[in-house]
Amino acid sequence: MIGLVYYLYERRLLRQVRGGMMPRHVGIILDGNRRYARERGLADPREVYGLGARKLDEVLGWCGELGIPAVTLWVFSTENLSRSPEEVSGILSTVEAKLTQLARDPQIHRRRVRVRAVGKLDQLPDSTLRAIRRAEEATGTYDAMVLTIAVAYGGREEIADAVRALLRDKAKQGEGIQEIIEGLTQEEIGRYLYAADLPDPDLIIRTSGEIRLSGFLLWQSAYSEFYFSDVHWPALRKIDFLRAVRAFQQRERRFGL
């Protein structure tokens, strides 16, 4: 009986959402893997993060169904590198396995999903980098949806990297420091962000009840709408995702005007 109620509610939500404007870009902070695992007595980091990795397939299906063209997932921050070696190894091995699976997944190729990774990739092990490159090469020509995996990512570091790259290029062009300062604009800095070709996220979702960004897409989220769900990431349901999209559609977006 409960399953039938959920099914009917999900269909109702889907009809409501399909009648509204869809976000062009959804960012998701995948939070709650460890808490979900503790509640179920799981201790092996690979098993813990494997549960979260499997949720990605469902979320991509939901986004494809709604015609959302860009999804960015924050799976591993630069701060996470300071966790125990066992946990870091468990997270990264899960990331590698997931990227390898995405490169081969018939659904990814049928949906023409382009997969890529952003962050301080030079801080990752060679095996993780190889998995990233294989996924990027296997899907690099696709254009129906862009799936961006933020790994070893920090929003402040992204902005610092963008400014460093911009200054480096200007210096190579022979510009002096005063000329660089006078010509510096937000638009120029934006062109040096990790995924500068993507539109800014319209909607950012964080799971597991934490009400903060923790540095996710700091530059790009200036006018994003935020949705915070109490549900842990591995337990996220389609109705939870549809509620987030519906909340986005119900807000009046003025972009500071």
PDB file of N, CA, C and O in Angstrom, residues 209-238:
ATOM      1  N   GLY A 209      20.819  17.115   5.211  1.00  0.00           N
ATOM      2  CA  GLY A 209      20.427  18.063   6.236  1.00  0.00           C
ATOM      3  C   GLY A 209      21.383  19.193   6.550  1.00  0.00           C
ATOM      4  O   GLY A 209      21.048  20.080   7.341  1.00  0.00           O
ATOM      5  N   GLU A 210      22.571  19.196   5.964  1.00  0.00           N
ATOM      6  CA  GLU A 210      23.503  20.305   6.213  1.00  0.00           C
ATOM      7  C   GLU A 210      23.072  21.512   5.388  1.00  0.00           C
ATOM      8  O   GLU A 210      22.794  21.397   4.199  1.00  0.00           O
ATOM      9  N   ILE A 211      23.043  22.697   6.028  1.00  0.00           N
ATOM     10  CA  ILE A 211      22.538  23.901   5.352  1.00  0.00           C
ATOM     11  C   ILE A 211      23.704  24.854   5.121  1.00  0.00           C
ATOM     12  O   ILE A 211      23.844  25.888   5.793  1.00  0.00           O
ATOM     13  N   ARG A 212      24.566  24.493   4.216  1.00  0.00           N
ATOM     14  CA  ARG A 212      25.709  25.334   3.824  1.00  0.00           C
ATOM     15  C   ARG A 212      26.260  24.808   2.511  1.00  0.00           C
ATOM     16  O   ARG A 212      26.034  23.663   2.129  1.00  0.00           O
ATOM     17  N   LEU A 213      27.042  25.642   1.824  1.00  0.00           N
ATOM     18  CA  LEU A 213      27.651  25.256   0.554  1.00  0.00           C
ATOM     19  C   LEU A 213      28.998  24.585   0.735  1.00  0.00           C
ATOM     20  O   LEU A 213      29.438  23.823  -0.134  1.00  0.00           O
ATOM     21  N   SER A 214      29.709  24.903   1.798  1.00  0.00           N
ATOM     22  CA  SER A 214      31.036  24.330   2.071  1.00  0.00           C
ATOM     23  C   SER A 214      32.035  24.581   0.942  1.00  0.00           C
ATOM     24  O   SER A 214      32.976  23.822   0.772  1.00  0.00           O
ATOM     25  N   GLY A 215      31.803  25.645   0.168  1.00  0.00           N
ATOM     26  CA  GLY A 215      32.756  25.991  -0.880  1.00  0.00           C
ATOM     27  C   GLY A 215      32.411  25.488  -2.263  1.00  0.00           C
ATOM     28  O   GLY A 215      33.210  25.621  -3.193  1.00  0.00           O
ATOM     29  N   PHE A 216      31.230  24.927  -2.453  1.00  0.00           N
ATOM     30  CA  PHE A 216      30.852  24.358  -3.753  1.00  0.00           C
ATOM     31  C   PHE A 216      30.444  25.452  -4.728  1.00  0.00           C
ATOM     32  O   PHE A 216      29.531  26.225  -4.471  1.00  0.00           O
ATOM     33  N   LEU A 217      31.142  25.531  -5.852  1.00  0.00           N
ATOM     34  CA  LEU A 217      30.818  26.471  -6.932  1.00  0.00           C
ATOM     35  C   LEU A 217      30.574  27.885  -6.403  1.00  0.00           C
ATOM     36  O   LEU A 217      29.568  28.530  -6.706  1.00  0.00           O
ATOM     37  N   LEU A 218      31.524  28.370  -5.614  1.00  0.00           N
ATOM     38  CA  LEU A 218      31.364  29.669  -4.957  1.00  0.00           C
ATOM     39  C   LEU A 218      31.125  30.801  -5.951  1.00  0.00           C
ATOM     40  O   LEU A 218      30.252  31.647  -5.755  1.00  0.00           O
ATOM     41  N   TRP A 219      31.920  30.840  -7.001  1.00  0.00           N
ATOM     42  CA  TRP A 219      31.798  31.910  -7.991  1.00  0.00           C
ATOM     43  C   TRP A 219      30.482  31.782  -8.753  1.00  0.00           C
ATOM     44  O   TRP A 219      29.753  32.755  -8.953  1.00  0.00           O
ATOM     45  N   GLN A 220      30.165  30.574  -9.166  1.00  0.00           N
ATOM     46  CA  GLN A 220      29.041  30.334 -10.070  1.00  0.00           C
ATOM     47  C   GLN A 220      27.683  30.389  -9.370  1.00  0.00           C
ATOM     48  O   GLN A 220      26.649  30.522 -10.034  1.00  0.00           O
ATOM     49  N   SER A 221      27.649  30.263  -8.049  1.00  0.00           N
ATOM     50  CA  SER A 221      26.372  30.123  -7.343  1.00  0.00           C
ATOM     51  C   SER A 221      25.802  31.442  -6.844  1.00  0.00           C
ATOM     52  O   SER A 221      24.874  31.443  -6.029  1.00  0.00           O
ATOM     53  N   ALA A 222      26.297  32.565  -7.339  1.00  0.00           N
ATOM     54  CA  ALA A 222      25.851  33.873  -6.838  1.00  0.00           C
ATOM     55  C   ALA A 222      24.334  34.028  -6.907  1.00  0.00           C
ATOM     56  O   ALA A 222      23.721  34.617  -6.009  1.00  0.00           O
ATOM     57  N   TYR A 223      23.711  33.510  -7.957  1.00  0.00           N
ATOM     58  CA  TYR A 223      22.262  33.634  -8.111  1.00  0.00           C
ATOM     59  C   TYR A 223      21.572  32.281  -8.212  1.00  0.00           C
ATOM     60  O   TYR A 223      20.457  32.187  -8.733  1.00  0.00           O
ATOM     61  N   SER A 224      22.225  31.255  -7.709  1.00  0.00           N
ATOM     62  CA  SER A 224      21.604  29.930  -7.702  1.00  0.00           C
ATOM     63  C   SER A 224      20.496  29.866  -6.659  1.00  0.00           C
ATOM     64  O   SER A 224      20.524  30.582  -5.655  1.00  0.00           O
ATOM     65  N   GLU A 225      19.546  28.982  -6.900  1.00  0.00           N
ATOM     66  CA  GLU A 225      18.549  28.641  -5.894  1.00  0.00           C
ATOM     67  C   GLU A 225      19.060  27.411  -5.147  1.00  0.00           C
ATOM     68  O   GLU A 225      19.609  26.493  -5.755  1.00  0.00           O
ATOM     69  N   PHE A 226      18.865  27.382  -3.820  1.00  0.00           N
ATOM     70  CA  PHE A 226      19.373  26.287  -2.993  1.00  0.00           C
ATOM     71  C   PHE A 226      18.224  25.446  -2.453  1.00  0.00           C
ATOM     72  O   PHE A 226      17.157  25.973  -2.102  1.00  0.00           O
ATOM     73  N   TYR A 227      18.471  24.146  -2.376  1.00  0.00           N
ATOM     74  CA  TYR A 227      17.495  23.226  -1.797  1.00  0.00           C
ATOM     75  C   TYR A 227      18.244  22.251  -0.905  1.00  0.00           C
ATOM     76  O   TYR A 227      19.157  21.563  -1.366  1.00  0.00           O
ATOM     77  N   PHE A 228      17.870  22.207   0.366  1.00  0.00           N
ATOM     78  CA  PHE A 228      18.537  21.340   1.332  1.00  0.00           C
ATOM     79  C   PHE A 228      17.584  20.231   1.760  1.00  0.00           C
ATOM     80  O   PHE A 228      16.488  20.500   2.258  1.00  0.00           O
ATOM     81  N   SER A 229      18.015  18.995   1.535  1.00  0.00           N
ATOM     82  CA  SER A 229      17.193  17.834   1.851  1.00  0.00           C
ATOM     83  C   SER A 229      17.764  17.098   3.059  1.00  0.00           C
ATOM     84  O   SER A 229      18.983  16.947   3.175  1.00  0.00           O
ATOM     85  N   ASP A 230      16.897  16.622   3.931  1.00  0.00           N
ATOM     86  CA  ASP A 230      17.338  15.858   5.095  1.00  0.00           C
ATOM     87  C   ASP A 230      17.762  14.436   4.731  1.00  0.00           C
ATOM     88  O   ASP A 230      18.397  13.755   5.537  1.00  0.00           O
ATOM     89  N   VAL A 231      17.436  13.992   3.546  1.00  0.00           N
ATOM     90  CA  VAL A 231      17.705  12.610   3.140  1.00  0.00           C
ATOM     91  C   VAL A 231      19.188  12.421   2.837  1.00  0.00           C
ATOM     92  O   VAL A 231      19.799  13.258   2.157  1.00  0.00           O
ATOM     93  N   HIS A 232      19.785  11.341   3.346  1.00  0.00           N
ATOM     94  CA  HIS A 232      21.174  11.029   3.009  1.00  0.00           C
ATOM     95  C   HIS A 232      21.278  10.690   1.520  1.00  0.00           C
ATOM     96  O   HIS A 232      20.355  10.109   0.932  1.00  0.00           O
ATOM     97  N   TRP A 233      22.423  11.018   0.922  1.00  0.00           N
ATOM     98  CA  TRP A 233      22.586  10.833  -0.511  1.00  0.00           C
ATOM     99  C   TRP A 233      22.233   9.429  -1.000  1.00  0.00           C
ATOM    100  O   TRP A 233      21.466   9.292  -1.966  1.00  0.00           O
ATOM    101  N   PRO A 234      22.717   8.341  -0.385  1.00  0.00           N
ATOM    102  CA  PRO A 234      22.383   7.016  -0.930  1.00  0.00           C
ATOM    103  C   PRO A 234      20.898   6.687  -0.862  1.00  0.00           C
ATOM    104  O   PRO A 234      20.432   5.788  -1.582  1.00  0.00           O
ATOM    105  N   ALA A 235      20.145   7.395  -0.004  1.00  0.00           N
ATOM    106  CA  ALA A 235      18.719   7.121   0.158  1.00  0.00           C
ATOM    107  C   ALA A 235      17.837   8.087  -0.634  1.00  0.00           C
ATOM    108  O   ALA A 235      16.606   8.026  -0.539  1.00  0.00           O
ATOM    109  N   LEU A 236      18.433   8.981  -1.416  1.00  0.00           N
ATOM    110  CA  LEU A 236      17.664   9.970  -2.168  1.00  0.00           C
ATOM    111  C   LEU A 236      16.684   9.270  -3.112  1.00  0.00           C
ATOM    112  O   LEU A 236      17.053   8.374  -3.852  1.00  0.00           O
ATOM    113  N   ARG A 237      15.426   9.701  -3.064  1.00  0.00           N
ATOM    114  CA  ARG A 237      14.398   9.116  -3.912  1.00  0.00           C
ATOM    115  C   ARG A 237      14.029  10.091  -5.031  1.00  0.00           C
ATOM    116  O   ARG A 237      14.332  11.277  -4.974  1.00  0.00           O
ATOM    117  N   LYS A 238      13.350   9.557  -6.024  1.00  0.00           N
ATOM    118  CA  LYS A 238      12.916  10.413  -7.128  1.00  0.00           C
ATOM    119  C   LYS A 238      11.999  11.514  -6.634  1.00  0.00           C
ATOM    120  O   LYS A 238      12.080  12.653  -7.111  1.00  0.00           O
TER     121      LYS A 238
END
